[in-house]
Amino acid sequence: MKKDKKMTLTLPAEELMACGHLACQGCGAALAMRYMLKALGQKTVLCIPACCWAVIDGPYPYSSLDVPIYHCAFETAASTATGVKAGLEMTGDAETTVVAWAGDGGTFDIGLQALSGAAERNDDIIYVCYDNEAYMNTGIQRSSATPYGAWTTTTPVKHFKTQPKKDIVAILAAHRVPYIATASVSHPEDFFKKMKKAKDIKGTRFFHVYAPCPTGWKSRPEDTVKLARMAVQNAYFPLLEIEDGEKYTLNLKLKDKKPVNDYVRIQGRFRHLTDEQIGSIQAEVDARWERLLKLSV
Amino acid sequence: MKKVMMGNHALSYGAMLSRSQVIAAYPITPQTQVVELLSEMCADGTLDARFIKVESEHSAMAACIGASVAGARTFTATSAQGLALMHEMLHWASGGRHPVVMGNINRSMAPGWSIWTDQNDSLSERDTGWMQYYCASNQEVLDTVIQAFKVSEALMIPGMVVLDAFALSHTYEVVDVPDQAAVDKYLPPFKPEIRLTPNDPRAFGGLTGAEHYMELRYKLQKDMEKAPALIEETGREFEKMFGRNLGLVDAYKCDDAEFVFVTSGTAGFTARVAVDELRRSGVKAGNLRIKVFRPFPFAKVREILKKVKKAAVVDRNCSYGAHGIFFQEVKSALYGEPGTPPVFGYIAGLGGRDITTDSFKEVAAHALAKDRADEEIVWIGVKK
Ligand SMILES: Cc1ncc(C[n+]2csc(CCOP(=O)(O)OP(=O)(O)O)c2C)c(N)n1
Ligand code: SF4
Ligand SMILES: [Mg+2]
């Protein structure tokens, strides 16, 4: 008989997210929340605007999370969080971490102004954007985080999205906030470590978290982690940190960077793309990767 | 202590004496001095508060809501376009039961750009679930801010203190600034029952199905219905401590009046002069200035107006396609009451055009000459 192999649990076993939440099977956004809360712990307050997560935590009077949540208006994740932080401090609680937790629509589009305001003031909040690359809550419409080539209900196959994804990390870097990190649900330890680090920094901290969405991407629920890992390994979604808007660190050096083709081909939202069109996605990914390599020396 | 100050500073002093803890605001003419003075007060330590210099009014109200749910007393001020930009968040503040208090300087809505007074900005927010107080003097502005916090925090409903652009906002008057210790006695610290804290993790404002939503709104209305009595009670309490009553309405010479103007804001003080002049020429006139618009003091208005022969409502606003907005409310206050007087509706003073004693005399001449209020709206001083 083989001896039992022992695995060390590198993340705390304590769960602040209970089962019974309302996410779809294989939801990347649900994983992202679970990992973040493991890092931040109980002394955390969440401000969640309209997005899938406004529903996932459960209908009134239930909640699947063991931390308080304020459900705020779509474009107000950052400004609400700023107010909560000020309110807590003025009533004697300087300790609690205040998190704005928003989707890509609430971050790249309608909430960008409020986010920019908070970042410029360097308000003491952690802003997390879980990115599923479209407005999923309202039924898969394009956002400015939707990548080139993707089908959504407002970018039908005949008119798929021809503009590239907005570079939100560069926008935040231009605000020179003290800490920016990208993370992926395929790399929970990396995410956990960065979140722990962010917790002890003062000022605006921004996370861009890759969160595949089987419902919106027309991918298989069991492929969520695999897709997220592929996106990291082919540099479609590089893992990085930026300190003070200047100091770039690439967390994975990617010696043998994989082509994007396999990643694209297993998602229904890209099914219509020709090899040539996938080639242009590859070119865009390569160019951004080169840029990041230069920035991170 | 008596001080000469502009209406905007009366708002700032009201917020300061109330010990606001978080202020989030964005500048707009004619509100700017409110936030300028408050920033100074925060900077020099006169006021122990956090001032969040947000990038828009929408964010201002969002930040106020966040601070309020965290348990802080919260204040902001705006006007016209800024108030309209906040609209979504006004519903949020009342629906979430956050007792934010806000000053709004009545300014006309663009286009064309106008910085002068009328009431369409605040009255467009009629149905957002905010209490609205219309002031006629700088003293009333300062006093009302303090009272508004007391009422709002008791009912967990936000309150808007409204004043006319320039006629009050930039006009200097003598104001009796109450003693801080006395204000502290009148208005104890804000201690909400439930707040956003990790010690008591709850979800606020999540997805609410049809089996719960209606009850939440029913409770909002039921609490609004408690407000008139509470405003009168806290107004009497205020009078005991500070010598000035803060009621729902200000009835001037209405007791024996046969003809009564119904007004709001500073026009309500101008109307008093017209009342005196009319009385000298033998008309038993009076003026009913409505101070609290939401909740609307239906019972009070009915009680006063059912005794008169004619009422003339002068609106500095228009609900296009309907009437002046106070006119509608007054008519609905009287509806079904036997023996009520004819009510005439007038619109005057839009976009900051002056409402003078002559305007009121024109109103009186028109109303007194007619038996029936058969014209829908009469416009005063308009070039046709
Ligand atoms: C002011 C406003 N406009 C539109 C909506 C409708 N709305 C709710 S969620 C949503 C999309 C959210 O997309 P995203 O932020 O990417 O989150 P996801 O649903 O993908 O998780 C939209 C358009 C709203 N709630 N408020
Ligand atoms: S639609 Fe996508 S993001 Fe939303 S709950 Fe389902 S899987 Fe998650
Ligand atoms: Mg999305």
XYZ file of C-alpha atoms and ligand atoms in Angstrom:
716
model
C 0.000 0.000 0.000
C 1.234 3.473 -0.854
C 1.923 5.837 1.977
C -0.570 8.749 2.266
C 0.885 11.933 0.877
C 0.443 14.941 3.112
C -0.326 18.354 1.669
C 0.337 21.546 3.553
C -2.516 23.977 3.475
C -0.976 27.295 2.562
C -4.166 29.343 2.985
C -5.992 29.639 6.309
C -8.718 27.029 6.725
C -11.114 29.603 8.166
C -13.921 30.428 5.742
C -15.669 33.795 5.751
C -17.753 32.801 2.758
C -20.403 30.168 3.287
C -21.923 27.774 0.788
C -25.437 28.562 -0.328
C -24.410 31.657 -2.261
C -26.013 32.295 -5.624
C -23.105 32.205 -8.072
C -23.250 30.004 -11.169
C -21.218 26.820 -11.233
C -17.572 27.544 -11.873
C -17.870 31.255 -11.116
C -14.435 32.853 -10.919
C -15.785 35.854 -9.027
C -16.970 33.606 -6.191
C -13.493 32.088 -5.841
C -11.922 35.522 -5.844
C -14.072 36.681 -2.925
C -13.306 33.566 -0.936
C -9.557 34.004 -1.312
C -9.618 37.705 -0.567
C -11.519 37.203 2.678
C -9.059 34.538 3.782
C -6.342 37.150 3.492
C -8.186 40.108 5.021
C -10.002 38.317 7.836
C -13.051 39.316 9.809
C -12.200 42.957 10.408
C -13.295 43.891 6.912
C -16.202 45.854 5.469
C -17.289 45.457 1.847
C -18.925 48.005 -0.425
C -20.460 46.158 -3.349
C -22.135 48.014 -6.224
C -24.494 46.569 -8.816
C -22.737 43.552 -10.396
C -23.042 39.764 -10.161
C -21.780 39.981 -6.592
C -24.764 42.158 -5.643
C -26.750 38.975 -6.145
C -24.237 36.258 -5.254
C -24.145 37.064 -1.540
C -27.833 36.273 -1.263
C -31.189 38.079 -1.161
C -32.442 40.115 1.800
C -32.392 39.126 4.659
C -29.608 36.579 3.952
C -25.905 36.890 3.322
C -23.357 34.220 2.541
C -20.494 36.300 3.922
C -19.374 36.678 7.503
C -18.315 40.281 7.014
C -20.649 43.281 6.705
C -21.671 44.400 3.240
C -23.025 47.723 2.076
C -24.784 47.338 -1.255
C -24.137 50.635 -3.019
C -25.081 52.228 -6.328
C -23.383 50.967 -9.499
C -20.952 53.861 -9.937
C -20.185 54.449 -6.255
C -17.987 51.596 -5.018
C -15.009 53.884 -4.455
C -16.871 56.914 -3.092
C -19.021 54.813 -0.767
C -15.928 53.030 0.539
C -14.235 56.381 1.123
C -17.237 57.531 3.139
C -17.390 54.297 5.134
C -13.702 54.583 5.995
C -14.154 58.181 7.163
C -17.275 57.249 9.130
C -15.556 54.343 10.859
C -12.536 56.454 11.722
C -14.664 59.257 13.117
C -16.506 56.802 15.326
C -13.352 55.292 16.749
C -12.569 52.380 14.428
C -9.330 53.049 12.582
C -8.519 49.366 12.185
C -11.147 47.879 9.897
C -10.131 47.371 6.268
C -12.651 48.909 3.887
C -12.930 47.217 0.507
C -14.702 48.404 -2.606
C -15.521 45.232 -4.534
C -16.748 45.857 -8.062
C -16.986 44.213 -11.460
C -15.251 45.429 -14.582
C -18.270 47.490 -15.664
C -18.411 49.193 -12.278
C -14.686 49.898 -12.514
C -13.599 50.447 -16.137
C -16.802 52.260 -17.132
C -19.439 53.810 -14.903
C -17.400 53.867 -11.686
C -14.150 55.126 -13.216
C -14.719 58.745 -12.189
C -15.326 57.894 -8.544
C -12.368 55.496 -8.572
C -10.119 58.145 -10.088
C -11.281 60.620 -7.429
C -10.520 58.219 -4.592
C -7.166 57.239 -6.117
C -6.109 60.862 -6.600
C -7.031 61.649 -2.987
C -5.236 58.423 -2.026
C -8.188 57.449 0.169
C -7.399 54.610 2.526
C -9.331 51.809 0.826
C -8.653 48.594 -1.057
C -10.408 48.612 -4.411
C -10.847 45.208 -6.017
C -12.093 44.814 -9.557
C -13.028 41.245 -10.372
C -12.865 41.146 -14.108
C -15.137 38.839 -16.074
C -14.799 41.043 -19.143
C -18.444 42.081 -19.601
C -21.626 43.193 -17.843
C -22.696 39.763 -16.690
C -25.394 40.713 -14.190
C -27.489 42.311 -16.927
C -26.962 39.474 -19.396
C -23.487 39.672 -20.980
C -23.202 43.101 -22.595
C -19.829 44.503 -23.637
C -17.837 46.680 -21.270
C -14.605 48.498 -21.960
C -12.906 45.493 -20.340
C -14.289 43.174 -23.021
C -11.353 42.050 -25.161
C -10.952 42.327 -28.900
C -12.837 39.627 -30.743
C -15.299 38.668 -28.034
C -18.946 38.009 -28.617
C -21.371 39.601 -26.158
C -25.080 40.323 -26.516
C -24.260 43.872 -27.639
C -21.306 42.797 -29.780
C -22.937 40.014 -31.796
C -20.811 37.677 -33.900
C -21.278 39.794 -37.025
C -20.111 42.861 -35.125
C -17.817 41.404 -32.495
C -15.799 43.820 -30.406
C -13.016 45.321 -32.475
C -11.483 47.587 -29.845
C -8.889 46.241 -27.418
C -9.483 46.090 -23.681
C -8.907 49.288 -21.713
C -5.626 49.206 -19.790
C -7.030 49.864 -16.333
C -3.777 49.064 -14.545
C -1.944 51.750 -16.534
C -4.702 54.224 -15.659
C -4.300 53.485 -11.964
C -0.520 53.590 -12.249
C -0.865 57.088 -13.679
C -2.586 58.033 -10.403
C 0.569 56.902 -8.556
C -1.357 55.013 -5.919
C 0.924 53.221 -3.444
C 0.021 49.692 -4.513
C -1.456 47.974 -7.541
C -1.595 44.228 -8.049
C -3.084 41.861 -10.552
C -4.192 38.432 -9.391
C -5.876 35.392 -10.825
C -8.174 32.778 -9.318
C -5.733 30.192 -10.665
C -3.015 31.480 -8.309
C -4.636 31.773 -4.875
C -1.360 31.840 -2.983
C -0.062 34.731 -5.038
C -3.401 36.549 -4.548
C -3.350 35.827 -0.819
C 0.203 37.090 -0.403
C -0.509 40.313 -2.270
C -3.705 40.925 -0.346
C -1.867 40.453 2.954
C 0.779 42.897 1.796
C -1.854 45.411 0.678
C -3.643 45.201 3.998
C -0.681 46.819 5.732
C -0.200 49.621 3.220
C -2.000 52.934 3.742
C -3.739 54.716 0.899
C -5.516 53.497 -2.200
C -4.641 49.949 -3.126
C -5.986 48.562 -6.390
C -6.445 44.924 -7.374
C -7.312 43.710 -10.831
C -8.435 40.098 -10.441
C -9.010 37.782 -13.352
C -12.298 35.966 -12.803
C -13.492 33.717 -15.653
C -17.235 33.493 -16.113
C -18.485 30.273 -17.720
C -21.938 31.770 -18.294
C -20.670 34.791 -20.180
C -17.661 33.253 -21.861
C -19.481 30.161 -23.012
C -16.810 28.021 -21.391
C -17.148 24.889 -19.271
C -17.570 25.496 -15.526
C -14.817 22.981 -14.796
C -12.431 24.989 -17.001
C -12.539 28.180 -14.913
C -9.269 27.634 -13.078
C -7.652 26.169 -16.178
C -8.609 29.219 -18.258
C -7.359 31.558 -15.570
C -4.056 29.678 -15.446
C -3.712 29.709 -19.228
C -4.293 33.468 -19.251
C -1.473 33.924 -16.782
C 0.879 31.601 -18.618
C 0.325 33.080 -22.055
C 0.655 36.651 -20.732
C -2.924 37.468 -21.658
C -3.278 38.418 -17.978
C 0.208 38.811 -16.451
C 0.639 38.705 -12.689
C 2.314 41.885 -11.558
C 2.660 44.518 -8.867
C 3.216 48.248 -9.221
C 4.390 50.313 -6.293
C 3.864 54.083 -6.245
C 2.884 53.952 -9.886
C 6.480 53.352 -10.890
C 8.076 50.215 -9.583
C 6.817 47.349 -11.743
C 7.378 43.738 -10.673
C 6.389 40.823 -12.872
C 5.601 37.969 -10.505
C 5.979 35.242 -13.109
C 8.805 35.665 -15.577
C 7.286 33.237 -18.176
C 10.379 31.801 -19.796
C 8.324 29.780 -22.247
C 5.345 32.017 -22.864
C 2.481 29.927 -24.299
C 0.554 31.022 -27.415
C -2.955 32.406 -26.842
C -4.544 30.087 -29.385
C -5.532 27.247 -27.020
C -6.920 29.696 -24.508
C -9.064 31.409 -27.121
C -10.230 28.217 -28.786
C -11.883 26.679 -25.724
C -14.200 29.656 -25.171
C -17.476 29.907 -27.033
C -17.330 33.713 -27.042
C -14.371 33.580 -29.472
C -15.662 30.708 -31.615
C -16.162 32.859 -34.707
C -12.584 34.120 -34.856
C -10.308 33.214 -37.775
C -6.661 32.223 -37.285
C -5.706 35.638 -38.568
C -7.880 37.378 -35.991
C -6.416 35.251 -33.244
C -3.047 36.278 -34.615
C -3.918 39.891 -33.947
C -4.846 39.030 -30.335
C -1.435 37.354 -30.065
C 0.274 40.471 -31.429
C -1.506 42.673 -28.882
C -0.581 40.345 -26.012
C 3.046 40.225 -27.169
C 3.301 43.993 -27.452
C 1.915 44.545 -23.944
C 4.215 41.881 -22.553
C 7.241 43.557 -24.133
C 6.147 46.865 -22.677
C 5.802 45.305 -19.228
C 9.214 43.652 -19.486
C 10.768 47.034 -20.183
C 8.859 48.679 -17.340
C 9.829 46.000 -14.836
C 13.614 46.234 -15.178
C -23.438 85.502 20.473
C -24.713 87.672 17.631
C -22.878 87.594 14.334
C -23.485 89.162 10.951
C -23.309 86.384 8.376
C -24.460 85.293 4.945
C -27.018 82.490 4.567
C -24.366 80.126 3.318
C -22.339 80.626 6.465
C -25.457 80.071 8.539
C -25.521 76.589 6.992
C -21.847 76.073 7.867
C -22.401 77.235 11.437
C -25.408 74.953 11.734
C -23.327 71.988 10.571
C -20.483 72.975 12.897
C -22.662 73.426 15.976
C -24.310 70.083 15.217
C -20.839 68.537 15.382
C -20.982 66.981 11.917
C -18.345 64.260 11.763
C -18.044 63.657 8.046
C -18.637 66.214 5.325
C -18.365 65.382 1.644
C -19.139 68.131 -0.822
C -18.469 69.518 -4.265
C -18.542 73.231 -5.114
C -21.283 74.918 -7.136
C -22.403 78.529 -7.266
C -24.175 79.746 -5.128
C -23.239 77.155 -2.487
C -19.442 77.536 -2.428
C -19.120 79.558 0.800
C -20.830 76.782 2.735
C -18.029 74.342 2.003
C -15.260 76.952 2.041
C -16.044 77.886 5.627
C -16.476 74.250 6.632
C -13.074 73.338 5.131
C -11.538 76.140 7.149
C -13.288 74.975 10.291
C -12.007 71.435 9.722
C -8.505 72.660 8.964
C -8.165 74.893 12.031
C -9.771 72.380 14.380
C -12.921 74.421 15.164
C -14.749 71.368 13.898
C -13.515 67.834 14.485
C -14.677 66.348 11.207
C -13.360 64.650 8.100
C -13.926 66.715 4.978
C -13.877 64.560 1.849
C -13.229 66.693 -1.214
C -14.981 64.469 -3.712
C -14.912 64.792 -7.483
C -18.687 65.162 -7.969
C -21.966 65.601 -6.140
C -22.889 62.023 -6.959
C -19.807 60.892 -5.062
C -20.517 63.445 -2.328
C -23.833 61.849 -1.502
C -22.394 58.333 -1.894
C -19.629 59.181 0.582
C -22.148 60.766 2.979
C -24.219 57.590 2.822
C -21.147 55.444 3.495
C -20.132 57.600 6.454
C -23.668 57.664 7.811
C -24.089 53.888 7.705
C -20.757 53.601 9.505
C -22.338 55.659 12.297
C -21.090 59.208 11.693
C -23.161 62.399 11.633
C -22.922 63.566 8.066
C -23.501 66.831 6.210
C -23.269 68.136 2.662
C -24.510 71.087 0.637
C -25.269 71.628 -3.017
C -27.525 73.389 -5.504
C -29.420 72.850 -8.770
C -27.276 70.813 -11.203
C -25.436 69.282 -8.273
C -28.650 68.210 -6.621
C -29.914 66.764 -9.893
C -26.681 64.804 -10.302
C -27.260 63.364 -6.818
C -30.764 62.212 -7.672
C -30.029 58.493 -7.674
C -28.243 58.810 -4.340
C -31.085 60.793 -2.768
C -33.280 57.723 -3.160
C -30.415 55.680 -1.765
C -30.106 57.832 1.349
C -33.795 57.661 2.218
C -34.359 54.070 1.072
C -31.347 52.979 3.130
C -32.581 55.128 6.057
C -29.448 57.244 6.383
C -30.106 60.518 8.235
C -27.784 62.720 6.167
C -28.555 66.433 6.423
C -27.939 68.599 3.374
C -28.190 72.260 2.561
C -29.591 73.045 -0.870
C -29.427 76.525 -2.289
C -32.412 76.946 -4.577
C -31.036 77.736 -8.024
C -32.800 77.479 -11.381
C -32.046 74.495 -13.561
C -30.160 74.997 -16.850
C -30.451 75.532 -19.715
C -29.994 78.432 -20.109
C -27.403 78.696 -17.436
C -28.806 80.527 -14.472
C -27.352 80.848 -11.018
C -30.406 82.696 -9.670
C -33.130 81.376 -7.512
C -36.200 79.266 -8.076
C -37.393 76.047 -6.529
C -37.492 73.582 -9.389
C -34.234 71.950 -8.295
C -35.370 70.861 -4.833
C -38.992 70.310 -5.771
C -37.895 67.909 -8.512
C -36.665 65.767 -5.614
C -40.103 65.804 -4.015
C -40.625 62.052 -4.180
C -37.180 60.903 -3.091
C -38.184 60.421 0.538
C -36.256 63.389 1.948
C -37.686 65.849 4.415
C -37.547 69.375 2.997
C -37.464 72.603 5.009
C -37.750 75.977 3.198
C -36.144 78.858 5.081
C -36.766 82.594 4.955
C -33.960 84.040 7.087
C -30.373 83.213 7.923
C -31.362 82.639 11.522
C -33.894 80.083 10.398
C -31.248 78.404 8.237
C -28.847 77.939 11.134
C -31.535 76.829 13.577
C -33.136 74.459 11.093
C -29.888 72.587 10.392
C -29.645 71.704 14.078
C -33.296 70.740 14.287
C -33.059 68.759 11.046
C -30.325 66.544 12.493
C -32.457 65.895 15.555
C -35.543 64.970 13.546
C -33.659 63.005 10.882
C -31.753 60.918 13.397
C -34.891 60.149 15.387
C -36.691 58.905 12.275
C -33.669 57.736 10.240
C -34.815 59.820 7.278
C -32.536 62.365 5.563
C -33.322 66.072 5.627
C -32.775 68.928 3.178
C -32.549 72.528 4.401
C -33.422 74.791 1.495
C -32.638 78.477 1.020
C -32.993 80.920 -1.872
C -29.954 81.691 -3.990
C -28.568 85.171 -3.266
C -31.739 86.416 -1.516
C -30.493 84.346 1.417
C -27.310 82.556 0.403
C -25.362 85.783 -0.164
C -27.355 88.196 1.983
C -25.894 89.219 5.315
C -28.157 89.274 8.341
C -27.693 89.327 12.071
C -27.765 85.784 13.367
C -27.843 84.687 16.965
C -25.319 81.840 17.128
C -26.399 79.450 19.861
C -24.030 78.355 22.550
C -22.252 75.059 21.766
C -22.992 73.543 25.168
C -26.699 74.268 24.740
C -26.714 72.778 21.240
C -24.998 69.673 22.602
C -27.825 69.339 25.096
C -30.478 69.767 22.422
C -28.746 67.439 19.974
C -26.952 64.512 21.628
C -24.418 62.453 19.609
C -25.683 60.245 16.799
C -25.902 56.645 18.003
C -27.685 54.498 15.425
C -29.080 51.147 16.506
C -27.545 49.250 13.599
C -24.461 50.263 11.719
C -21.911 48.873 9.316
C -19.319 47.210 11.516
C -17.407 43.927 11.558
C -18.610 43.421 15.136
C -22.109 42.835 13.783
C -21.770 41.645 10.189
C -24.943 42.408 8.257
C -25.717 43.004 4.611
C -27.403 46.350 3.910
C -29.578 46.922 0.873
C -29.184 43.576 -0.863
C -31.515 42.066 -3.406
C -35.029 42.544 -2.008
C -37.895 40.565 -3.429
C -41.524 41.574 -3.713
C -42.302 39.914 -0.391
C -40.154 42.428 1.534
C -39.686 45.597 -0.508
C -43.123 47.028 0.025
C -42.890 46.718 3.813
C -39.623 48.676 3.783
C -41.297 51.511 1.900
C -44.421 51.296 4.045
C -42.213 51.888 7.080
C -40.586 54.879 5.421
C -43.999 56.453 4.828
C -45.192 55.598 8.355
C -42.104 57.266 9.819
C -42.589 60.269 7.541
C -46.096 60.554 8.966
C -44.565 60.892 12.427
C -42.431 63.810 11.281
C -44.968 66.688 11.505
C -45.599 66.075 15.200
C -41.911 65.560 15.843
C -40.988 68.757 14.020
C -43.470 70.691 16.150
C -42.272 69.034 19.345
C -38.570 69.588 18.622
C -39.485 73.120 17.511
C -41.059 73.856 20.902
C -38.087 72.311 22.654
C -35.851 74.554 20.582
C -37.931 77.558 21.579
C -37.583 76.710 25.249
C -33.818 76.555 24.953
C -33.106 79.221 22.348
C -36.196 81.411 22.255
C -37.156 80.754 18.648
C -39.920 78.440 17.516
C -39.379 76.166 14.529
C -42.722 74.973 13.285
C -44.230 73.513 10.164
C -45.622 76.822 8.934
C -45.329 80.493 9.726
C -48.814 82.023 9.791
C -48.763 85.823 9.645
C -51.985 87.628 10.548
C -53.985 84.589 9.489
C -56.270 84.482 12.561
C -58.826 87.010 11.305
C -57.763 86.974 7.663
C -60.213 86.650 4.796
C -57.600 86.561 2.048
C -54.369 84.628 2.526
C -51.223 84.314 0.443
C -49.569 80.916 0.575
C -45.822 81.255 0.121
C -42.461 79.667 0.810
C -38.856 80.815 1.134
C -37.898 84.489 1.214
C -40.943 85.466 -0.842
C -42.822 84.601 2.334
C -41.264 87.568 4.103
C -41.920 89.915 1.202
C -45.536 88.799 1.364
C -45.792 90.088 4.946
C -45.089 93.612 3.739
C -47.811 93.240 1.131
C -50.189 91.926 3.810
C -49.583 95.015 5.933
C -50.186 97.311 2.977
C -53.368 95.467 2.038
C -54.609 95.693 5.592
C -54.038 99.458 5.520
C -56.294 99.627 2.472
C -58.979 97.607 4.229
C -58.318 94.063 2.974
C -58.101 91.539 5.792
C -55.030 89.807 4.401
C -52.695 87.204 5.858
C -49.741 85.115 4.800
C -49.208 81.423 5.307
C -45.560 80.627 4.726
C -45.046 76.912 4.394
C -41.779 75.994 5.996
C -41.866 72.208 5.781
C -42.750 70.870 2.352
C -42.002 67.188 3.008
C -43.743 65.834 4.928
C -46.430 68.244 3.746
C -48.283 69.761 6.722
C -51.724 68.893 5.366
C -53.566 69.193 8.691
C -52.008 72.532 9.576
C -52.690 74.021 6.142
C -56.286 72.790 6.248
C -56.830 74.153 9.727
C -55.689 77.643 8.718
C -57.126 77.900 5.226
C -60.587 76.515 5.851
C -61.372 79.655 7.841
C -60.516 82.096 5.057
C -62.525 83.281 2.062
C -59.802 83.047 -0.579
C -56.275 81.731 -0.834
C -53.638 82.648 -3.416
C -50.676 80.311 -3.739
C -47.577 81.958 -5.156
C -45.189 79.364 -6.565
C -41.575 80.024 -7.482
C -41.572 76.814 -9.498
C -43.585 75.032 -12.130
C -44.421 71.413 -12.723
C -44.650 71.745 -16.496
C -47.879 70.346 -17.814
C -49.509 70.657 -14.419
C -49.345 73.617 -11.998
C -47.218 75.324 -9.445
C -46.186 72.616 -7.027
C -47.270 74.207 -3.739
C -50.587 75.038 -5.446
C -51.192 71.331 -6.078
C -50.349 70.418 -2.510
C -52.555 73.117 -1.015
C -55.490 72.057 -3.171
C -55.041 68.458 -2.157
C -54.846 69.521 1.506
C -58.273 71.137 1.160
C -59.923 68.549 -1.053
C -63.034 66.992 0.442
C -63.186 69.456 3.330
C -66.582 71.172 3.356
C -66.644 74.947 2.986
C -63.115 75.372 1.704
C -62.200 78.615 -0.073
C -61.339 78.932 -3.769
C -57.597 78.577 -4.224
C -55.871 80.629 -6.923
C -52.520 79.557 -8.353
C -49.763 81.970 -9.429
C -46.293 81.478 -10.773
C -43.712 84.163 -10.160
C -40.004 84.744 -9.825
C -38.555 81.956 -11.963
C -34.854 82.209 -12.760
C -34.316 84.753 -10.005
C -36.772 87.392 -11.227
C -37.678 89.450 -8.180
C -40.897 88.798 -6.345
C -41.735 92.201 -4.904
C -44.566 93.595 -2.814
C -46.007 94.812 -6.127
C -46.053 91.223 -7.343
C -48.164 90.306 -4.330
C -50.443 93.289 -4.868
C -50.937 92.156 -8.456
C -51.813 88.685 -7.150
C -54.242 90.149 -4.632
C -55.903 92.387 -7.239
C -56.437 89.409 -9.517
C -57.756 87.050 -6.852
C -59.974 89.583 -5.109
C -61.666 90.493 -8.388
C -62.761 86.935 -9.114
C -65.315 84.649 -7.513
C -64.021 81.400 -8.940
C -60.510 80.081 -9.487
C -61.233 79.122 -13.073
C -57.895 79.848 -14.742
C -55.372 77.069 -14.306
C -52.246 79.168 -13.795
C -51.716 82.896 -13.668
C -48.190 84.058 -14.438
C -47.017 87.159 -12.615
C -44.657 89.573 -14.322
C -44.129 87.465 -17.406
C -43.569 89.043 -20.836
C -46.061 87.242 -23.071
C -26.806 53.560 -12.896
C -27.032 52.160 -13.295
N -27.025 51.828 -14.599
C -27.224 50.552 -14.967
C -27.431 49.573 -14.037
C -27.675 48.167 -14.491
N -26.555 47.269 -14.208
C -26.527 46.532 -13.071
S -25.190 45.545 -12.970
C -24.670 46.035 -14.492
C -23.447 45.424 -15.110
C -22.391 45.072 -14.132
O -21.256 44.684 -14.828
P -19.894 44.465 -14.070
O -19.560 45.642 -13.265
O -18.886 44.033 -15.062
O -20.224 43.275 -13.031
P -20.696 41.779 -13.404
O -22.169 41.811 -13.501
O -20.068 41.415 -14.688
O -20.246 40.942 -12.276
C -25.515 46.977 -15.059
C -25.317 47.574 -16.382
C -27.450 49.964 -12.685
N -27.670 49.118 -11.683
N -27.236 51.260 -12.347
S -22.653 35.157 -14.676
Fe -20.464 34.736 -14.484
S -19.681 36.155 -12.954
Fe -21.901 36.120 -12.770
S -22.315 34.591 -11.182
Fe -22.401 33.521 -13.156
S -20.355 32.768 -13.509
Fe -20.199 34.287 -11.883
Mg -18.233 42.114 -15.463
